[in-house]
Short mmCIF file of C-alpha atoms and ligand atoms in Angstrom, two decimals:
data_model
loop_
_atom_site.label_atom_id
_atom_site.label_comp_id
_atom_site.label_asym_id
_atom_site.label_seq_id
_atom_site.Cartn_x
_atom_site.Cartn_y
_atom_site.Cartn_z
CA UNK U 634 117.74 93.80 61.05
CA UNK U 635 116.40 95.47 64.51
CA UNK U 636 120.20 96.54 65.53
CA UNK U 637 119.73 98.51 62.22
CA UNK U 638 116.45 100.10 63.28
CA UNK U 639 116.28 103.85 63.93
CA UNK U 640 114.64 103.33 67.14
CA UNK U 641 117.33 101.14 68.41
CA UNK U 642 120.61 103.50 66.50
CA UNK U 643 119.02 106.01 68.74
CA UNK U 644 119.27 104.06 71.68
CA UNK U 645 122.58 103.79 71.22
CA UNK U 646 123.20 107.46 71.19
CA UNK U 647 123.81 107.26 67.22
CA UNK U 648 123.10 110.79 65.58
CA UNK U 649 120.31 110.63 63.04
CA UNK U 650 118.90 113.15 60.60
CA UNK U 651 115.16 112.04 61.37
CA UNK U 652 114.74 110.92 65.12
CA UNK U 653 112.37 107.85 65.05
CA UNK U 654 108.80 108.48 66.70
CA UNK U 655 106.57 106.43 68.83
CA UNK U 656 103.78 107.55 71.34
CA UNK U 657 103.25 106.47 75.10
CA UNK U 658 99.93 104.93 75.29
CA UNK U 659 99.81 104.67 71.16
CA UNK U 660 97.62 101.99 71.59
CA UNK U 661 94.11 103.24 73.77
CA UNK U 662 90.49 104.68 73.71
CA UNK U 663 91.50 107.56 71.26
CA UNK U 664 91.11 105.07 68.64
CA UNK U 665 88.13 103.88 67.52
CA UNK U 666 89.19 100.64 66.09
CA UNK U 667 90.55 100.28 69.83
CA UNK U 668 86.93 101.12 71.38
CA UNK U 669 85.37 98.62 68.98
CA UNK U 670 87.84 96.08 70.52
CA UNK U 671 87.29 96.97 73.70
CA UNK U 672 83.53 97.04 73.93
CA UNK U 673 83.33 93.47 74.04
CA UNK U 674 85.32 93.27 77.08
CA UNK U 675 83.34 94.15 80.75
CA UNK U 676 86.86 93.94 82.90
CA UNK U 677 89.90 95.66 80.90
CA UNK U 678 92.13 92.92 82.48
CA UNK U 679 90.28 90.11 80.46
CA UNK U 680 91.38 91.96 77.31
CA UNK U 681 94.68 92.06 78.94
CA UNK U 682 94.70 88.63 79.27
CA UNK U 683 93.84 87.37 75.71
CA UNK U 684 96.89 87.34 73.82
CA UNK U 685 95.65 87.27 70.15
CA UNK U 686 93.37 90.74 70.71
CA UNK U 687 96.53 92.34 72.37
CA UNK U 688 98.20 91.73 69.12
CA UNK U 689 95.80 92.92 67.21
CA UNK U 690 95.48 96.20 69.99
CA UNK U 691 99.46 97.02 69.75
CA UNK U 692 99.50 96.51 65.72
CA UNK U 693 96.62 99.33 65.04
CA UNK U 694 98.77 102.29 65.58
CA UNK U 695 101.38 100.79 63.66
CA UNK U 696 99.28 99.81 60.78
CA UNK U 697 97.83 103.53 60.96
CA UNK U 698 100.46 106.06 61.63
CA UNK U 699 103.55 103.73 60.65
CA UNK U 700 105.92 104.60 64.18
CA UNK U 701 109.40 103.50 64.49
CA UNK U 702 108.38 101.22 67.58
CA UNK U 703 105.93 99.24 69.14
CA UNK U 704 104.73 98.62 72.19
CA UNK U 705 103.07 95.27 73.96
CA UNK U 706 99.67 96.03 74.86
CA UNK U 707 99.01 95.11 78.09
CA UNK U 708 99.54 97.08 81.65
CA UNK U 709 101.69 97.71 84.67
CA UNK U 710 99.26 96.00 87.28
CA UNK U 711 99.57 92.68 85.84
CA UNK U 712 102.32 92.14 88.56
CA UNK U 713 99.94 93.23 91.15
CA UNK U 714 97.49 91.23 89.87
CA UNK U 715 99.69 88.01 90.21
CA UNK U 716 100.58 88.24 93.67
CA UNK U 717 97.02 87.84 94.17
CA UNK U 718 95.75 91.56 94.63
CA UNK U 719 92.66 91.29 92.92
CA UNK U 720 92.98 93.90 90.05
CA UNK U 721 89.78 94.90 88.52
CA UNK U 722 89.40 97.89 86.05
CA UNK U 723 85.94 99.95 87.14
CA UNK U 724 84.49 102.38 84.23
CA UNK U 725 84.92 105.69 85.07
CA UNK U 726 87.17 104.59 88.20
CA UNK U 727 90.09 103.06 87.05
CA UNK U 728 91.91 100.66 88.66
CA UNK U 729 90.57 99.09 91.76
CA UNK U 730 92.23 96.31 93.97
CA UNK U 731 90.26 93.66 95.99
CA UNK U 732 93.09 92.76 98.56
CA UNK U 733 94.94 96.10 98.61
CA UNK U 734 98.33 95.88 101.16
CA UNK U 735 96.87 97.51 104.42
CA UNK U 736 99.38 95.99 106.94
CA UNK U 737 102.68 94.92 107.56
CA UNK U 738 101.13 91.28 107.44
CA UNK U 739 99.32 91.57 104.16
CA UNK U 740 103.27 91.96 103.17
CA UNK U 741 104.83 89.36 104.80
CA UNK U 742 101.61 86.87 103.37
CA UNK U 743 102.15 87.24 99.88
CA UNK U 744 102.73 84.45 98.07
CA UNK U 745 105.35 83.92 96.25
CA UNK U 746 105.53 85.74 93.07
CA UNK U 747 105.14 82.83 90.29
CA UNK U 748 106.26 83.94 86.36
CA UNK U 749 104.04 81.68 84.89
CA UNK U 750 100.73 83.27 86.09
CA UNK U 751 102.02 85.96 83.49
CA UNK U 752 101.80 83.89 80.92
CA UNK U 753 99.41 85.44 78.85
CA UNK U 754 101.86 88.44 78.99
CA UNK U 755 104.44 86.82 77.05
CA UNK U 756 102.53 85.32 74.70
CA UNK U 757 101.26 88.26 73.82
CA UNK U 758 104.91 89.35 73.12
CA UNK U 759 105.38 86.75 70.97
CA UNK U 760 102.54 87.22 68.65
CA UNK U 761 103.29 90.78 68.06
CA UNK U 762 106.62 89.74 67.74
CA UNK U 763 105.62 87.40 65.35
CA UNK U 764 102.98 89.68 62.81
CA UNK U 765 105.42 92.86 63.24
CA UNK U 766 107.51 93.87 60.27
CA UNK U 767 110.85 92.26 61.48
CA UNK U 768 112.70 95.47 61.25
CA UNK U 769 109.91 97.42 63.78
CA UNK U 770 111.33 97.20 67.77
CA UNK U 771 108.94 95.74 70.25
CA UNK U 772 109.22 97.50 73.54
CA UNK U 773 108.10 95.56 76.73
CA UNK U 774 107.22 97.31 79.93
CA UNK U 775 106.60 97.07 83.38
CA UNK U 776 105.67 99.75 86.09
CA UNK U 777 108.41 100.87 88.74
CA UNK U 778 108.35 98.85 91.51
CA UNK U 779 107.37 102.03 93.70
CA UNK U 780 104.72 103.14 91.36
CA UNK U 781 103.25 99.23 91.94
CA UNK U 782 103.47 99.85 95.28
CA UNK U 783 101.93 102.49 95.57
CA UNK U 784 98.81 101.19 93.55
CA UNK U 785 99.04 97.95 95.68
CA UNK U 786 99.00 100.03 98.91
CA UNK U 787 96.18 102.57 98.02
CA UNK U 788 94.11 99.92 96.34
CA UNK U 789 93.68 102.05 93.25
CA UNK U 790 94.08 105.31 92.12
CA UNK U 791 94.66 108.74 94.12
CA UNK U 792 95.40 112.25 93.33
CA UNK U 793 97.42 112.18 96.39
CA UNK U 794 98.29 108.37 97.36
CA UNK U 795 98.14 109.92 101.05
CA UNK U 796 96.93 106.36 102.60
CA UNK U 797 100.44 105.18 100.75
CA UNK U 798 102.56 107.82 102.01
CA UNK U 799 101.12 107.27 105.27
CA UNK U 800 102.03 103.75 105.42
CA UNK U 801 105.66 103.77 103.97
CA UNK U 802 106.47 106.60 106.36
CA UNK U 803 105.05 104.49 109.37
CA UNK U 804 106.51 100.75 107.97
CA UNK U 805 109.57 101.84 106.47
CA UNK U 806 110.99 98.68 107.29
CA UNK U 807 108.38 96.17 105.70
CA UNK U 808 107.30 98.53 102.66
CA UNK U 809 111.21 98.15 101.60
CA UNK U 810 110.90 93.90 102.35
CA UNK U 811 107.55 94.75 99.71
CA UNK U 812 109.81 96.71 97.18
CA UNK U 813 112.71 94.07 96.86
CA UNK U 814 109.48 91.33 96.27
CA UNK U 815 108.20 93.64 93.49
CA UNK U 816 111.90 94.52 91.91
CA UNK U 817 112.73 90.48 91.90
CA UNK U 818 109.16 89.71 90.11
CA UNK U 819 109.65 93.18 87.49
CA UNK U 820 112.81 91.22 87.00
CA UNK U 821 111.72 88.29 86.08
CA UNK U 822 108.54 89.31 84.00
CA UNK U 823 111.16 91.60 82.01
CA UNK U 824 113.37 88.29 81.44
CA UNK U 825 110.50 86.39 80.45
CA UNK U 826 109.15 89.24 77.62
CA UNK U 827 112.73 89.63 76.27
CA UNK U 828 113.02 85.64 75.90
CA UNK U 829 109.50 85.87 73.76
CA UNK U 830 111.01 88.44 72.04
CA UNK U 831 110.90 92.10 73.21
CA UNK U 832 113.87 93.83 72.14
CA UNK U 833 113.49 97.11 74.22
CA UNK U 834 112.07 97.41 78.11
CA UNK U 835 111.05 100.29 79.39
CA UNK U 836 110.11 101.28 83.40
CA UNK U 837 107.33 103.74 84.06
CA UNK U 838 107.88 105.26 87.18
CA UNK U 839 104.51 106.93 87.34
CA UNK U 840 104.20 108.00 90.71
CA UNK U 841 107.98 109.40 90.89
CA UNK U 842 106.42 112.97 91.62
CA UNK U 843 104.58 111.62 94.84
CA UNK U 844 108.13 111.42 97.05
CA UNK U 845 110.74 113.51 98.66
CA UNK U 846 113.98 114.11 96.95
CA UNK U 847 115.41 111.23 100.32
CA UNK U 848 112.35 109.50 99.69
CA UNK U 849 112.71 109.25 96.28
CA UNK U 850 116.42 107.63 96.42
CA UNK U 851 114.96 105.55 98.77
CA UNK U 852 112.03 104.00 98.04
CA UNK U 853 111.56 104.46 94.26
CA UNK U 854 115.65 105.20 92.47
CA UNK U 855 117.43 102.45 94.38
CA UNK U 856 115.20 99.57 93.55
CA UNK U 857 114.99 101.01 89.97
CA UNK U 858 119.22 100.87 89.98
CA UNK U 859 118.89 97.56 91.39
CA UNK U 860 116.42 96.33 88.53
CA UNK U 861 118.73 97.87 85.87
CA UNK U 862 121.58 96.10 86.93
CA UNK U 863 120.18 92.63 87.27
CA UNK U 864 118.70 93.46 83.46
CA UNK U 865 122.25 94.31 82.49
CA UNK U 866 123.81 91.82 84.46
CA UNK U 867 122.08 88.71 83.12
CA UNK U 868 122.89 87.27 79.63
CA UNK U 869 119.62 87.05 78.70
CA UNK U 870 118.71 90.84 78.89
CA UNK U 871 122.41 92.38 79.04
CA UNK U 872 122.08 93.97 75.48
CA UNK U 873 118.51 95.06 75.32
CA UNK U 874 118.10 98.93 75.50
CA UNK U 875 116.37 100.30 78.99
CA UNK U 876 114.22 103.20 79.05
CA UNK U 877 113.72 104.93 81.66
CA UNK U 878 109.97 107.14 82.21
CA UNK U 879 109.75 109.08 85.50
CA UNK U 880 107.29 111.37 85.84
CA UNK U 881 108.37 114.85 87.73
CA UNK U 882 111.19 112.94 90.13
CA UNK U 883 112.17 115.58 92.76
CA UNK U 884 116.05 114.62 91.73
CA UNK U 885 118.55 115.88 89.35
CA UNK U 886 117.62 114.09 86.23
CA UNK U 887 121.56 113.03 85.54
CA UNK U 888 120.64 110.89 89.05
CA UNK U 889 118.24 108.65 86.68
CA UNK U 890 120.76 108.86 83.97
CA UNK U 891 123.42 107.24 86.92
CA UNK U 892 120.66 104.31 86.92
CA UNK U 893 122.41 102.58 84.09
CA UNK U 894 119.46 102.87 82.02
CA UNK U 895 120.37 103.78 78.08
CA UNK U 896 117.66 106.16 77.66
CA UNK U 897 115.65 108.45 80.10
CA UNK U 898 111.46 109.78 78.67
CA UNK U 899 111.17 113.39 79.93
CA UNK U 900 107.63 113.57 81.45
CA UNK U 901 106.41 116.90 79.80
CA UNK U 902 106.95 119.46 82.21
CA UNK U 903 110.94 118.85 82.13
CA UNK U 904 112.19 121.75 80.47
CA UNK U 905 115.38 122.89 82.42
CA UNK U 906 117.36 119.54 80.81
CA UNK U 907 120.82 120.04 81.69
CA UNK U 908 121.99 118.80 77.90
CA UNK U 909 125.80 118.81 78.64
CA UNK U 910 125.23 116.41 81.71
CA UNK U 911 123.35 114.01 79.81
CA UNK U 912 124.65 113.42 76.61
CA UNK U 913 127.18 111.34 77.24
CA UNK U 914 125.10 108.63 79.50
CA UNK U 915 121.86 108.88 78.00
CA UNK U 916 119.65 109.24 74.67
CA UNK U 917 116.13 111.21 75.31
CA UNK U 918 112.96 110.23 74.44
CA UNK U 919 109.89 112.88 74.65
CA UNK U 920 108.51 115.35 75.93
CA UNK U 921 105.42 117.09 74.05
CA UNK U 922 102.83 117.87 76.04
CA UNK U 923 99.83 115.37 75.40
CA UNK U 924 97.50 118.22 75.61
CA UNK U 925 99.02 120.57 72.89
CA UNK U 926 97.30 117.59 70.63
CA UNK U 927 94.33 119.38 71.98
CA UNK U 928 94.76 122.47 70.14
CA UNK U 929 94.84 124.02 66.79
CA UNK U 930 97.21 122.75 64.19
CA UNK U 931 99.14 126.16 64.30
CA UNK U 932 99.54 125.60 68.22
CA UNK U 933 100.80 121.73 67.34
CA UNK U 934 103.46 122.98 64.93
CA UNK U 935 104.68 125.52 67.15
CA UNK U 936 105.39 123.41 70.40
CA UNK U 937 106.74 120.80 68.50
CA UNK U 938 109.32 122.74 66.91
CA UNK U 939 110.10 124.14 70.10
CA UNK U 940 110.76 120.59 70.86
CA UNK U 941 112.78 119.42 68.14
CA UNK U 942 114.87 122.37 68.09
CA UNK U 943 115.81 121.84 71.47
CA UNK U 944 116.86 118.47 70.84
CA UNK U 945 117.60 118.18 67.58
CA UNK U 946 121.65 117.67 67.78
CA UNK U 947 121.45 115.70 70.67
CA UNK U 948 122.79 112.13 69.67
CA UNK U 949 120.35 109.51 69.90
CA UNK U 950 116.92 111.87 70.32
CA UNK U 951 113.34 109.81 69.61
CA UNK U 952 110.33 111.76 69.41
CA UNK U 953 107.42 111.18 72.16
CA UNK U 954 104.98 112.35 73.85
CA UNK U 955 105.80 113.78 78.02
CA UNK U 956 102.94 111.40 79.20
CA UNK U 957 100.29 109.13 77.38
CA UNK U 958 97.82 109.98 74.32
CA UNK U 959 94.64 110.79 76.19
CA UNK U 960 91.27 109.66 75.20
CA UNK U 961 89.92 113.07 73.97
CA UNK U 962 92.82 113.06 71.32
CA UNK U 963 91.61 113.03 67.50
CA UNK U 964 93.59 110.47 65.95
CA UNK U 965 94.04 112.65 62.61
CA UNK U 966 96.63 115.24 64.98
CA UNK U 967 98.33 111.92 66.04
CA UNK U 968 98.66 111.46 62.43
CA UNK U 969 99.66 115.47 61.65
CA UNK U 970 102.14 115.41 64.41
CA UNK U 971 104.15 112.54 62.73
CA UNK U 972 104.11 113.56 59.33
CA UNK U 973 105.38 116.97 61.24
CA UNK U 974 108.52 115.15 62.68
CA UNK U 975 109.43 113.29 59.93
CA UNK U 976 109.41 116.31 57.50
CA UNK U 977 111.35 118.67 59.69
O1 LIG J 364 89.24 101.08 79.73
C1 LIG J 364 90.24 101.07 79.01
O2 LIG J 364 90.15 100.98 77.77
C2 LIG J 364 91.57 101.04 79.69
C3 LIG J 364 92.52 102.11 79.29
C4 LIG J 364 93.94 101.57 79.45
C5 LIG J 364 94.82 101.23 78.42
C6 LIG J 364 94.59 101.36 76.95
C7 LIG J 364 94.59 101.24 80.67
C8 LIG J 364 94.00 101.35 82.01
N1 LIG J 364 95.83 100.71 80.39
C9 LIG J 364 96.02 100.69 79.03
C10 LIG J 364 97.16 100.14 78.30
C11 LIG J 364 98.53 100.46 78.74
N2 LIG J 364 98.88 100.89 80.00
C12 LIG J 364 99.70 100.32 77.98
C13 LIG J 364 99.79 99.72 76.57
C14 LIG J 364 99.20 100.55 75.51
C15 LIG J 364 100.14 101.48 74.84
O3 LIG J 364 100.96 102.13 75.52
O4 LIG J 364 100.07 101.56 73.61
C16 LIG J 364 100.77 100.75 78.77
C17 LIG J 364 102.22 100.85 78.39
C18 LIG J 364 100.23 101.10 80.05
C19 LIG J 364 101.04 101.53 81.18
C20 LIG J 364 100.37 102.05 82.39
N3 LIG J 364 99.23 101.63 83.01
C21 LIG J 364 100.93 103.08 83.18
C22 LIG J 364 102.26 103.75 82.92
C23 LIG J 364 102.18 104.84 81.92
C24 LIG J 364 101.50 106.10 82.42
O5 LIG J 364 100.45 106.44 81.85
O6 LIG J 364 102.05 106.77 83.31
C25 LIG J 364 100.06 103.31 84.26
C26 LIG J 364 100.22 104.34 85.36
C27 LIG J 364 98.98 102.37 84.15
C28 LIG J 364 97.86 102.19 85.11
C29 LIG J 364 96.51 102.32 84.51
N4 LIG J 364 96.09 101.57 83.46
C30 LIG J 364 94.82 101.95 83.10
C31 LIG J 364 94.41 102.98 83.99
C32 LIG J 364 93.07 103.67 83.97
C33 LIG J 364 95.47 103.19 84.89
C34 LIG J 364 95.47 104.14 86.08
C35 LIG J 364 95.92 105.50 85.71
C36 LIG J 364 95.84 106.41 86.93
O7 LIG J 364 96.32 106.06 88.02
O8 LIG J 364 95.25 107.49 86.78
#
């Protein structure tokens, strides 16, 4: 039933006439039956962390716009938060850890990373698994393990992450010993939501724009390779579709397709998409700018069909967004852009 899914043919690189459509951060604030949800929740992690309401949170989008996929509601700092970092979500702040990594002991002291702390995670996954229509994907997630570094380092969110950069470029050594912990636990959660029954990962690599082309191998692409291939090594998670999100990577973008991953999400400023390079490793997922949903309905139209002209014979294309729905996005465009896809 799933193998037959759009979502997944495309995946798979199969042509289609209609390329199936889901949204990065589908689920979130622009919604109203989300902020009703989440006003009786103080810490955002709480919500996280009660498995019924995230089914209910990753089944309104569905139940309203009717997408091709779905996606676990939850978040990348989960990991984080397990290793005993002290996540807390501040209004108006974001993210903000308690017992941020600020030395090369802090590394060496964590404990060790233990799956069943995420439990809540996966049984999240298996109640959406369990109220979605059975031929509807459920994607899992987890965050890069350089982009949870470099939360874990900074303690939060930056414009710049300089404290971060600082550090990896003075403990080289150690920040790599902290990478290989967080790859081995993204492993492992990934496992875990594929055995409750995700049938797509993807990987945001959030923070890909923050490093050096070198830097970038290093600390961010080879960890991702090495996640990959224990995903498509294991016999468990060998045949479940990887997505791959980076945003802005200072590399060729065939270098992510090299990753082993089956599909790559263009963050929206990648334009210059070398096609012929791609097509035969990858199928692409995106790349409309989040803020064209901002503008008229004229504006909308346009840039999409820029979009889907561009991509419209490539084999195995799904419609997205380049980055999340923000808040100030009126659901009704969400709505407008889909019926817009699906009628091209
Ligand atoms: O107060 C609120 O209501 C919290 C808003 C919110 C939501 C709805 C956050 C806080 N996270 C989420 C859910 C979420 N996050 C999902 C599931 C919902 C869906 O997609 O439908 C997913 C997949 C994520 C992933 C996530 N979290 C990413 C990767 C994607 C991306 O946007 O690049 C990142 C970077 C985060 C961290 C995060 N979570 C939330 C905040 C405010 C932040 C920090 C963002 C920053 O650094 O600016």
């Amino acid at each position: 039933m799933i193998d037959s899914s759009p979502f997944i043919k495309a995946l798979k690189k199969e042509p289609l006439e209609i390329p199936p459509i889901w949204y990065m951060r589908q689920a979130g604030r622009y919604m109203p039956e989300y902020r009703a949800v989440r006003s009786k929740f103080k810490n955002f992690l709480d919500m996280c962390k009660n498995p019924d309401v995230c089914c209910e949170l990753a089944m309104q989008p569905i139940d309203k716009f009717r997408l091709d996929a779905s996606i676990l509601f939850s978040d990348i700092l989960t990991i984080p938060d397990a290793f005993g970092l002290g996540v807390e979500f501040i209004e108006g702040k974001g993210p903000v850890f308690k017992n941020p990594i600020r030395s090369q002991s802090d590394i060496e002291s964590l404990p060790e990373f233990n799956p069943s702390d995420l439990d809540y995670v996966y049984k999240a996954v298996s109640n959406i698994r369990s109220v979605l229509p059975s031929h509807i994907p459920l994607i899992g997630f987890c965050g890069s393990p350089w982009t949870l570094a470099a939360y874990s380092i900074e303690g939060g969110s930056s414009k710049d992450f300089s404290f971060t950069k600082k550090f990896i470029a003075e403990n080289s050594q150690m920040s790599d010993v902290f990478l290989e912990k967080l790859t081995n636990a993204c492993f492992i959660y990934l496992k875990n939501q594929v055995i409750s029954g995700a049938n797509v990962l993807q990987i945001f690599d959030s923070w890909a724009n923050l490093l050096s082309e070198k830097d970038y191998y290093e600390y961010s692409l080879k960890h991702i390779n090495k996640l990959i291939g224990m995903i498509k090594n294991d016999p468990i998670t060998s045949a479940i579709p990887v997505i791959l999100f980076a945003r802005e990577p200072k590399c060729e973008l065939v270098k992510l397709a090299d990753s082993s991953a089956d599909c790559l999400s263009l963050f929206w400023s990648s334009n210059n998409v070398d096609l012929v390079k791609l097509k035969s490793k990858v199928s692409i997922q995106g790349n409309l700018n989040p803020a064209f949903l901002l503008e008229s309905r004229d504006i909308i139209k346009k840039e999409t069909y820029k979009i889907l002209d561009k991509y419209n014979n490539y084999p195995g294309y799904i419609f997205n967004l380049g980055h999340g729905i923000t808040p100030n996005i009126d659901p009704e465009n969400i709505k407008y852009l889909t019926d817009l896809v699906r009628s091209y």
